[in-house]
Short mmCIF file of C-alpha atoms and ligand atoms in Angstrom, two decimals:
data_model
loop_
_atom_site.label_atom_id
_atom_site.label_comp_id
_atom_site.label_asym_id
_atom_site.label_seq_id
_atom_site.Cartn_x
_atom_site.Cartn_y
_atom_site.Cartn_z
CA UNK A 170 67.98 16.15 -11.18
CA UNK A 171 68.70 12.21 -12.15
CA UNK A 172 68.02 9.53 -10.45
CA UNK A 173 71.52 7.74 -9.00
CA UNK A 174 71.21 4.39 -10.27
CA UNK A 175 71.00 2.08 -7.22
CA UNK A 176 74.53 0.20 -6.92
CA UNK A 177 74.85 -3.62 -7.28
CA UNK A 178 75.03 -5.52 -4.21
CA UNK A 179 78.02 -8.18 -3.89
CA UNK A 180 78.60 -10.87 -1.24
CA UNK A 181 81.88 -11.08 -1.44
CA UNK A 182 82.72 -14.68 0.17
CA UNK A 183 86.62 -15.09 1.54
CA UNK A 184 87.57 -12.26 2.30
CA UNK A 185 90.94 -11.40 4.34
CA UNK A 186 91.75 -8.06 5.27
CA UNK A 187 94.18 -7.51 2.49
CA UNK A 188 90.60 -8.16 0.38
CA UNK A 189 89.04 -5.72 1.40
CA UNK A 190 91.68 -3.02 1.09
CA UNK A 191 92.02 -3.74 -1.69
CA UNK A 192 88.33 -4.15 -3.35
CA UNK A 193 87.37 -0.96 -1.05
CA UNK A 194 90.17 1.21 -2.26
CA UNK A 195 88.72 0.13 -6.29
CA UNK A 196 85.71 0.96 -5.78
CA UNK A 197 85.76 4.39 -6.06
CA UNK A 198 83.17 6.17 -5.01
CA UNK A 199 81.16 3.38 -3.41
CA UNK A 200 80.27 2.72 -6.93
CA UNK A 201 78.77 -1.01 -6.16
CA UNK A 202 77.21 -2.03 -2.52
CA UNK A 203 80.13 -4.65 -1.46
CA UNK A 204 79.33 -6.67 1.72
CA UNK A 205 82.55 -8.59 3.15
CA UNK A 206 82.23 -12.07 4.49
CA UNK A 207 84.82 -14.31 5.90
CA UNK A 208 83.70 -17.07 5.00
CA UNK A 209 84.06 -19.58 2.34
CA UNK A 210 81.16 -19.76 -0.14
CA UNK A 211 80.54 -24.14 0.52
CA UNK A 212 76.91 -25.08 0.31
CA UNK A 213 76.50 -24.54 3.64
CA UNK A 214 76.98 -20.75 3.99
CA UNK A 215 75.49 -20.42 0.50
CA UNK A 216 72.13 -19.09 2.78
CA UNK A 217 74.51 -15.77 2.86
CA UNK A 218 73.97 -15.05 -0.72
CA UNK A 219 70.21 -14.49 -0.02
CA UNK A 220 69.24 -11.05 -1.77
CA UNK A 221 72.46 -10.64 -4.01
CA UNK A 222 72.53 -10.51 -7.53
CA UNK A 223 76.32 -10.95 -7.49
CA UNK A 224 79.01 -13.38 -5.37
CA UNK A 225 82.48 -12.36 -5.18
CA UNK A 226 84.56 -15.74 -4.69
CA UNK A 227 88.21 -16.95 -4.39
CA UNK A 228 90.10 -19.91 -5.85
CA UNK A 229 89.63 -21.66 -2.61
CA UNK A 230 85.95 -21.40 -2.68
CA UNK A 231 83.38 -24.48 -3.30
CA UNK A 232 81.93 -23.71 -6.54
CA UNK A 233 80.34 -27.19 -7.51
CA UNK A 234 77.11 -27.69 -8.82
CA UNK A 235 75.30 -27.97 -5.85
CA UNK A 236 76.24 -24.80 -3.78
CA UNK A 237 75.94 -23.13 -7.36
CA UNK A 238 72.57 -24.23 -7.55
CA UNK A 239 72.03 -22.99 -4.18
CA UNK A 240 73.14 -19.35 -4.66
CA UNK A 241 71.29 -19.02 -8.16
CA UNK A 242 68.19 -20.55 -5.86
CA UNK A 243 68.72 -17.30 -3.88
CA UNK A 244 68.79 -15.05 -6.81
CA UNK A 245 72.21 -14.74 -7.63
CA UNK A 246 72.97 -13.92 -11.28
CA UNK A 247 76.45 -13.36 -11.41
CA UNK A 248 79.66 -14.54 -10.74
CA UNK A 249 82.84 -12.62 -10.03
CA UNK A 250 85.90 -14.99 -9.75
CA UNK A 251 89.09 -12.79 -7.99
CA UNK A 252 91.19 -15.51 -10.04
CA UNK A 253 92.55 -16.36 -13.18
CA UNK A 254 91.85 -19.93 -12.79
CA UNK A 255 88.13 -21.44 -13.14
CA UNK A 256 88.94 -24.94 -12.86
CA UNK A 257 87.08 -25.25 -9.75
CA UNK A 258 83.94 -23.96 -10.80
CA UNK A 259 81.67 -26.21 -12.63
CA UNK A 260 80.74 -24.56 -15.51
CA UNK A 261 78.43 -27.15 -17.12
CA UNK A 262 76.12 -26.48 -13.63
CA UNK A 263 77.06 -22.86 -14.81
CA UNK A 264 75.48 -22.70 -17.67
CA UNK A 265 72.24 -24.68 -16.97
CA UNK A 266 71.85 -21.88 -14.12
CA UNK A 267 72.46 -18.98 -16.69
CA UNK A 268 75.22 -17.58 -14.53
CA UNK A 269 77.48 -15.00 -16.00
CA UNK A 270 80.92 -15.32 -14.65
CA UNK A 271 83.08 -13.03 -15.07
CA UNK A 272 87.43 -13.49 -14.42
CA UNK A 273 90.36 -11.29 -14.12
CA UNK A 274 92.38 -13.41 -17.00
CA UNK A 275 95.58 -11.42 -16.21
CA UNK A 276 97.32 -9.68 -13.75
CA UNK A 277 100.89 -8.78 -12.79
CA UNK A 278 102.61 -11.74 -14.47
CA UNK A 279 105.36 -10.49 -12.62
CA UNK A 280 104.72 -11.00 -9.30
CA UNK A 281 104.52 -14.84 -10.01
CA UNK A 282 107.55 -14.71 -12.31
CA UNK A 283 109.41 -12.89 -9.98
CA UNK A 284 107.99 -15.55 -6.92
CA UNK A 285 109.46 -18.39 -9.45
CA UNK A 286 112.78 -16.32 -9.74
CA UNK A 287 113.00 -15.94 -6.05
CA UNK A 288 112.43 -19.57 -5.02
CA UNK A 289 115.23 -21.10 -7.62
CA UNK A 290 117.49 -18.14 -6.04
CA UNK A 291 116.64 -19.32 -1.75
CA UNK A 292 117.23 -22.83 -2.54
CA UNK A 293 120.03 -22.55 -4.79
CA UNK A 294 122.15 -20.44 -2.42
CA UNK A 295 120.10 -21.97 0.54
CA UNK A 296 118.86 -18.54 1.68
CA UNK A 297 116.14 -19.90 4.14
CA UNK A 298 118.91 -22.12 6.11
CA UNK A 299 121.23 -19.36 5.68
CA UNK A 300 118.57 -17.43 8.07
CA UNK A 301 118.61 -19.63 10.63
CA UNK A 302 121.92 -20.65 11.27
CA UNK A 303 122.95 -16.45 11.22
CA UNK A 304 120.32 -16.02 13.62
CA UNK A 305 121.89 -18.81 16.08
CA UNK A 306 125.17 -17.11 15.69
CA UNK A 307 125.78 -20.15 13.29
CA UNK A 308 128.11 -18.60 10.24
CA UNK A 309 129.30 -22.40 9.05
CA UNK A 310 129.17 -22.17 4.90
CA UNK A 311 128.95 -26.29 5.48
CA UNK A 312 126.04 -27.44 3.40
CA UNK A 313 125.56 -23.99 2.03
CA UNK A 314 127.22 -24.51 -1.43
CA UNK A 315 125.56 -22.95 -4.39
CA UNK A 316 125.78 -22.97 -7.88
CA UNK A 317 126.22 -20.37 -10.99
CA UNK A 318 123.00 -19.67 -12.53
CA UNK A 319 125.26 -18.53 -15.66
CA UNK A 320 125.26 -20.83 -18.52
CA UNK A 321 122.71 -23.51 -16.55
CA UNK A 322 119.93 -24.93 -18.48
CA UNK A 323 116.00 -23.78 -17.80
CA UNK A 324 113.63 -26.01 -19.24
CA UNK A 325 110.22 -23.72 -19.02
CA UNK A 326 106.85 -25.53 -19.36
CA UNK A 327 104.54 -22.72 -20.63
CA UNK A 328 105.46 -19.98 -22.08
CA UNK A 329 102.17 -17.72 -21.60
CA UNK A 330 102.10 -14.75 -20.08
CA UNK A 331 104.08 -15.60 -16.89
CA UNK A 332 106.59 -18.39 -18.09
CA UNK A 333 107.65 -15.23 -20.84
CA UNK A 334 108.51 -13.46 -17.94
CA UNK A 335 110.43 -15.94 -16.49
CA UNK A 336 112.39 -16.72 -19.39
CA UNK A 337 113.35 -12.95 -19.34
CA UNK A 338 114.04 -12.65 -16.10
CA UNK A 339 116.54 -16.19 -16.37
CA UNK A 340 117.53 -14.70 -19.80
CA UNK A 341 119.22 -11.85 -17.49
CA UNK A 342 121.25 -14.35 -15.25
CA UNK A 343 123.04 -16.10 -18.75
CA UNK A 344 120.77 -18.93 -18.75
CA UNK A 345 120.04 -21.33 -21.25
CA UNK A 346 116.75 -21.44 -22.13
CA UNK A 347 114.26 -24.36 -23.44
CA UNK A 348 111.00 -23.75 -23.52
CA UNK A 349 107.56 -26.69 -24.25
CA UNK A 350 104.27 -25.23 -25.33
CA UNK A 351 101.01 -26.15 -27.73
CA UNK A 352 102.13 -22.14 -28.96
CA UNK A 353 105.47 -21.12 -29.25
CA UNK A 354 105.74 -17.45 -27.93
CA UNK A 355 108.03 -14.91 -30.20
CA UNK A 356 109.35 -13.11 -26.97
CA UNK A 357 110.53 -16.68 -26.18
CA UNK A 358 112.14 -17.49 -29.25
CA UNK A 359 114.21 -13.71 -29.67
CA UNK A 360 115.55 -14.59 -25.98
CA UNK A 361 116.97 -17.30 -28.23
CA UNK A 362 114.53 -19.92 -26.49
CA UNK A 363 114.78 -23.68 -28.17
CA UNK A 364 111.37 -25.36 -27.99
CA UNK A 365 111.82 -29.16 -27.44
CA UNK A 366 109.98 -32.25 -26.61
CA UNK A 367 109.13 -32.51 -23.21
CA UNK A 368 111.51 -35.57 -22.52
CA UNK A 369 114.35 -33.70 -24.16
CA UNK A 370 113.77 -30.87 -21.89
CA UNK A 371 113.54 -32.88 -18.91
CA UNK A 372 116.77 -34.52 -19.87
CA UNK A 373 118.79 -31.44 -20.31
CA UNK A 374 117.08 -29.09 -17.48
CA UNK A 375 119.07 -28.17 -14.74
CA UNK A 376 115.82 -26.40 -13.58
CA UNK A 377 112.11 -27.28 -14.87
CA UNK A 378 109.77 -24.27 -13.89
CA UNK A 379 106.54 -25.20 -14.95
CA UNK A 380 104.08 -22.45 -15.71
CA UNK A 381 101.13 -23.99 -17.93
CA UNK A 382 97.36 -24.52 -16.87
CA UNK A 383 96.19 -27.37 -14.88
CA UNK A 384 93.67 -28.98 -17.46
CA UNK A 385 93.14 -32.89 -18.39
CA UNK A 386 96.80 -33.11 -20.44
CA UNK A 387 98.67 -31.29 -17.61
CA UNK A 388 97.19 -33.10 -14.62
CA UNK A 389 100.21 -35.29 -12.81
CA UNK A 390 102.49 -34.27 -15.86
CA UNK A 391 105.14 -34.49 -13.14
CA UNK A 392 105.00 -38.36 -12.35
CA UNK A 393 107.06 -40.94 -12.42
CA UNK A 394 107.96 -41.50 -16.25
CA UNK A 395 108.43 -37.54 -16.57
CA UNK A 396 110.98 -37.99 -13.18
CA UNK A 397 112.75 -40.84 -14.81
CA UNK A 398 113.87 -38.49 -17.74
CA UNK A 399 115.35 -35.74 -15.73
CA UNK A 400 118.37 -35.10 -14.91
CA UNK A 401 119.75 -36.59 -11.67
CA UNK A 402 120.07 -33.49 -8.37
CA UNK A 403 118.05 -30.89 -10.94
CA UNK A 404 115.81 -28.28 -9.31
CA UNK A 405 111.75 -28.24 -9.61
CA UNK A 406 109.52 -25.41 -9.51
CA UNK A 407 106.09 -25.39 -9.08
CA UNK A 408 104.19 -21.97 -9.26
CA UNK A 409 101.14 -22.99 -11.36
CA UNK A 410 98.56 -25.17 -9.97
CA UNK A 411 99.27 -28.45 -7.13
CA UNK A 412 98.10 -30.96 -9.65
CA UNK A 413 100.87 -30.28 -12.24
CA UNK A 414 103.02 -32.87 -9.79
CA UNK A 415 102.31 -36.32 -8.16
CA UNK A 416 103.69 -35.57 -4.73
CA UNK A 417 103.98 -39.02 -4.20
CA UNK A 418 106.63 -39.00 -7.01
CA UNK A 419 108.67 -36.22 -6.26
CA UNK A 420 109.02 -36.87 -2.56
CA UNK A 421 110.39 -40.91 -3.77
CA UNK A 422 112.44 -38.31 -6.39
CA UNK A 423 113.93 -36.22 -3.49
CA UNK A 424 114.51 -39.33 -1.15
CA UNK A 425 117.00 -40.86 -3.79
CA UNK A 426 118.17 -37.73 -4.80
CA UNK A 427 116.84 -37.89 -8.57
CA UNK A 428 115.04 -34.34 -7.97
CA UNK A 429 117.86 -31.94 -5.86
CA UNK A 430 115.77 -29.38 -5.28
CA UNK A 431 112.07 -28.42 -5.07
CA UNK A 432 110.09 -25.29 -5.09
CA UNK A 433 106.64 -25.03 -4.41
CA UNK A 434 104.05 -22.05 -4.30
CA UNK A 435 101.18 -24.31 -4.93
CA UNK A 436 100.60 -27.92 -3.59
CA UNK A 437 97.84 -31.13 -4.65
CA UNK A 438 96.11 -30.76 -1.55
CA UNK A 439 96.55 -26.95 -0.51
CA UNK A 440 92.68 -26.16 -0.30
CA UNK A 441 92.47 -28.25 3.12
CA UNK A 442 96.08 -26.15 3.92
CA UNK A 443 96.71 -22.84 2.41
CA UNK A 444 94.94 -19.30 3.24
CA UNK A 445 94.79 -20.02 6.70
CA UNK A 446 96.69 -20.20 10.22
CA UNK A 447 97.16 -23.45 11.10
CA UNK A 448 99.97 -23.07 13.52
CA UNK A 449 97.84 -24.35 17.04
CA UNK A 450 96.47 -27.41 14.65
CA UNK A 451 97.95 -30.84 13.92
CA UNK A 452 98.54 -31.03 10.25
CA UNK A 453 97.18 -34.40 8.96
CA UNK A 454 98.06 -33.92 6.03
CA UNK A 455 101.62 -37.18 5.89
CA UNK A 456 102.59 -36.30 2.46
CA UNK A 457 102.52 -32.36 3.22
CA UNK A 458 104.48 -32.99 6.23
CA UNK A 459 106.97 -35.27 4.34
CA UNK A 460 107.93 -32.58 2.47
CA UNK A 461 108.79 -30.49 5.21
CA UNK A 462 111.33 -32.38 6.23
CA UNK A 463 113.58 -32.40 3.49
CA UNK A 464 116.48 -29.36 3.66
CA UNK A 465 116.27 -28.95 -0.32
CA UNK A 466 112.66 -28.02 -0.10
CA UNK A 467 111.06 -24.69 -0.09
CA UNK A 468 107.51 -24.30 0.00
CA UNK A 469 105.43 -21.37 0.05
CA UNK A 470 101.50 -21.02 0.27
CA UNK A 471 99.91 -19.58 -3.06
CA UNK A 472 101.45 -16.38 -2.20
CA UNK A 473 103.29 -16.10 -5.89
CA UNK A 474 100.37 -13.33 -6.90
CA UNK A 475 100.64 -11.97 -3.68
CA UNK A 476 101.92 -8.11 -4.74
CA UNK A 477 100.85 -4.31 -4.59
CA UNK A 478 100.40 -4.25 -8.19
CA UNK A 479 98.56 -7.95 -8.88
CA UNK A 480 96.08 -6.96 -6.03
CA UNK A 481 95.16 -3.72 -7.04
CA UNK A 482 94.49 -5.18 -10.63
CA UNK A 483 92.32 -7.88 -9.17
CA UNK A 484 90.37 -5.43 -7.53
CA UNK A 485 90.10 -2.75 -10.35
CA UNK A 486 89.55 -5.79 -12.46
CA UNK A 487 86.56 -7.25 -10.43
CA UNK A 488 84.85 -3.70 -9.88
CA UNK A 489 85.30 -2.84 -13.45
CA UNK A 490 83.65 -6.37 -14.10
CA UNK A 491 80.71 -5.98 -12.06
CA UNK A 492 79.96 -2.85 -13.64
CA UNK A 493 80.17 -4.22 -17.12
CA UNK A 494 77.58 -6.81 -15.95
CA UNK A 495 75.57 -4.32 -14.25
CA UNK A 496 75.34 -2.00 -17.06
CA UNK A 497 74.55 -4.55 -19.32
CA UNK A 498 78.12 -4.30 -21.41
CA UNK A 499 79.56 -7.06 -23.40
CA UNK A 500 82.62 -7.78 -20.72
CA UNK A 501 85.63 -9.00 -22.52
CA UNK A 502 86.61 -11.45 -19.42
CA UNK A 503 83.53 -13.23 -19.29
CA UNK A 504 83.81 -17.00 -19.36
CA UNK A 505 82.10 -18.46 -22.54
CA UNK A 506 79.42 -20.82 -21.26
CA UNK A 507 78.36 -22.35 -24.51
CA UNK A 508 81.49 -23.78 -25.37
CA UNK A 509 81.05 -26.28 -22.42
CA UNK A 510 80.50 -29.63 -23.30
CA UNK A 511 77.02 -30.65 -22.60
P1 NAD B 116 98.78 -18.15 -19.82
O1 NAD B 116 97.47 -18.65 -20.27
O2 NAD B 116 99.25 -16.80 -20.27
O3 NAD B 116 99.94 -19.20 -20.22
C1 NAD B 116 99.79 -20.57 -20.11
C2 NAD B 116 100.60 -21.20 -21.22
O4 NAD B 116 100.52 -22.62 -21.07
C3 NAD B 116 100.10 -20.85 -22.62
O5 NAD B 116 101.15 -20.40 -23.43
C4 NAD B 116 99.52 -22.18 -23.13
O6 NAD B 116 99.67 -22.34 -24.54
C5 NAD B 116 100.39 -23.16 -22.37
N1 NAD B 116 99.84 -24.51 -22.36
C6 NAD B 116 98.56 -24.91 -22.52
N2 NAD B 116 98.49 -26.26 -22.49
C7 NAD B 116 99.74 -26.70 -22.31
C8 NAD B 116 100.32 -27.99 -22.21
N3 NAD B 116 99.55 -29.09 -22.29
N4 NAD B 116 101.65 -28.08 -22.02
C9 NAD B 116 102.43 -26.97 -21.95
N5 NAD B 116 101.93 -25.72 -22.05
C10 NAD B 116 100.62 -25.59 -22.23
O7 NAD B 116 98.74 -18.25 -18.23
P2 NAD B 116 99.68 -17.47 -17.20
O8 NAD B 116 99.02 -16.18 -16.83
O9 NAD B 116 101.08 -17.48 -17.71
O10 NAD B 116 99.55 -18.43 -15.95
C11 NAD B 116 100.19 -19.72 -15.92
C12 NAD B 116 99.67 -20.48 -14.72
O11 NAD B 116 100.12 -19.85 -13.51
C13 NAD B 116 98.15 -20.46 -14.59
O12 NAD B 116 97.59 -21.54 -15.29
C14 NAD B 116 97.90 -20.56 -13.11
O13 NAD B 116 97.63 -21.91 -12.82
C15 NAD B 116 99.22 -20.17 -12.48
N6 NAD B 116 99.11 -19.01 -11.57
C16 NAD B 116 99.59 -19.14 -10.31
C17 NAD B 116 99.53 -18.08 -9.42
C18 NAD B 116 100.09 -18.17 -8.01
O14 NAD B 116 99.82 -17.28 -7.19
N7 NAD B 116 100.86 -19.17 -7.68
C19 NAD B 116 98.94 -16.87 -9.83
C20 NAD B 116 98.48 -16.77 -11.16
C21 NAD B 116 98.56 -17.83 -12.01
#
């Protein structure tokens, strides 16, 4: 008769019902000791981590150097990020702590392609004031004039995983496609894909859909020179990370009519905003609101990943991380500490 090895225990911070589905349904067989907390790991409610050797946490989650130092304080060794992106965890603090963190690098690129596809489609062919008005007994086409998506120009702005997808997707409507990357991608290029400059793509995009990382080079990439190269009443999409665009910018852009048409899954400021009902508050957030007001702008709240499929591979993702970790495995999604600057 073995002995059962004793399952890890996980605080996993930020958790929404749809979490815990989720993370319970992966982990089969009660495999690891998951306890659920609503709340946001932030220095503060760090004091929850006592007597964990692992924290589950979200994109939204305040992973700076002092709450990190907190939940290491408290014995935490690991890390398990329910993202992609780390750019909110300070990995310099990281590494002086001897954290492991571990990521789920990919998951259904479609679900975000598809989100990218869906947004260019509503505000296009104006599908969200097309809602309305039905509802009100309202069937006036006025103001509801579309375009051909045949034979327009895409200008795509990454081509990794999930910008590929979009160009295929596009590809399918008779698009033209232009694509701007450090790498070109050969899925790209058989679509017939024409990598450019940036300025030449701006200048001959009907749509920009920008899908690279938010890192130093990318930060505000949508500003004012970048706007002053596009091409006037094109169409914006956003499904990557707020920072890509200087909101300022674009809502000047929209007010003269530079920028026709803007998409947005993701937004600068969203951490204050997103994940969260805010319907009985007073937003005070002016530039958010701004944005709001404007017909030719459809925003949604981080909700591009939001699919069956992308949430059951974050969760087999993370439990199959934390095991890796817990059985002392070399884990292929671990986030290389020592090639932080010092
Ligand atoms: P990926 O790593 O597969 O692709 C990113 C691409 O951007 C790569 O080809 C890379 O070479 C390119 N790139 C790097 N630096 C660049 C630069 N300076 N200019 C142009 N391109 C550059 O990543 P992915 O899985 O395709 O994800 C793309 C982005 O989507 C992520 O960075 C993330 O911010 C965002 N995302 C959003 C959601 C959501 O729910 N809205 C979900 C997942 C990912």
């Amino acid at each position: 008769m073995g002995l059962q090895a004793k399952s890890m225990k996980v605080a996993v911070f930020n958790t929404k019902s749809y979490d815990r589905t989720f993370l319970t349904a992966a982990n089969v067989g009660g495999q690891h000791d998951l306890v659920f907390f609503e709340a946001h790991l932030t220095l503060e409610t760090s004091v929850l981590a006592a007597g964990f050797p692992a924290v589950c946490a979200f994109v939204n989650d305040c992973l700076d150097a002092k709450t990190l130092r907190a939940i290491a304080e408290k014995g935490v060794r690991l890390l398990v990020l329910r993202s992609a992106g780390f750019n909110h965890v300070d990995l310099a603090a990281a590494r002086d702590l001897d954290l492991t963190i571990l990521r789920v690098p990919a998951y259904s690129p479609y679900a975000v392609a598809e989100h990218a596809v869906a947004l260019i489609l509503s505000l296009n062919r104006k599908i969200h004031r097309a809602y309305n008005r039905v509802r009100e007994g309202n069937f006036a086409l006025d103001g509801l004039l579309g375009f051909d998506l045949h034979d327009k120009t895409v200008g795509i702005v990454g081509t990794g995983r999930i910008g590929e997808i979009t160009a295929k997707i596009l590809h399918g409507f008779g698009c033209r496609l232009l694509g701007y990357d450090v790498f070109q991608s050969p899925d790209c290029l058989a679509l017939g894909m024409e990598y450019v400059a940036l300025p030449e793509l701006f200048a001959a995009s009907d749509i920009v859909s920008l899908h690279c990382p938010l890192i130093p080079e990318t930060y505000h990439l949508i500003g004012v020179e970048a706007i002053g190269q596009m091409k006037p009443g094109m169409m914006l999409i956003n499904t990557s990370r707020g920072q890509l665009i200087d909101t300022k910018a674009v809502t000047k852009a929209l007010k003269s009519g530079k920028i026709g048409y803007l998409g947005l899954d993701v937004y600068e400021q969203e951490t204050d905003l997103f994940f969260e009902d805010l319907s009985n508050h007073v937003i005070q957030d002016d530039v958010f609101q701004r944005l709001l007001t404007f017909p030719n702008v459809l925003i949604t709240g981080h909700q591009a990943f939001f699919t069956e499929e992308a949430l059951t591979n974050i969760a087999e993702t993370t439990i199959a991380n934390i095991a890796d970790f817990e059985q002392g495995r070399p884990c292929a999604n671990q986030i290389d500490l020592d090639r932080v600057n010092k």
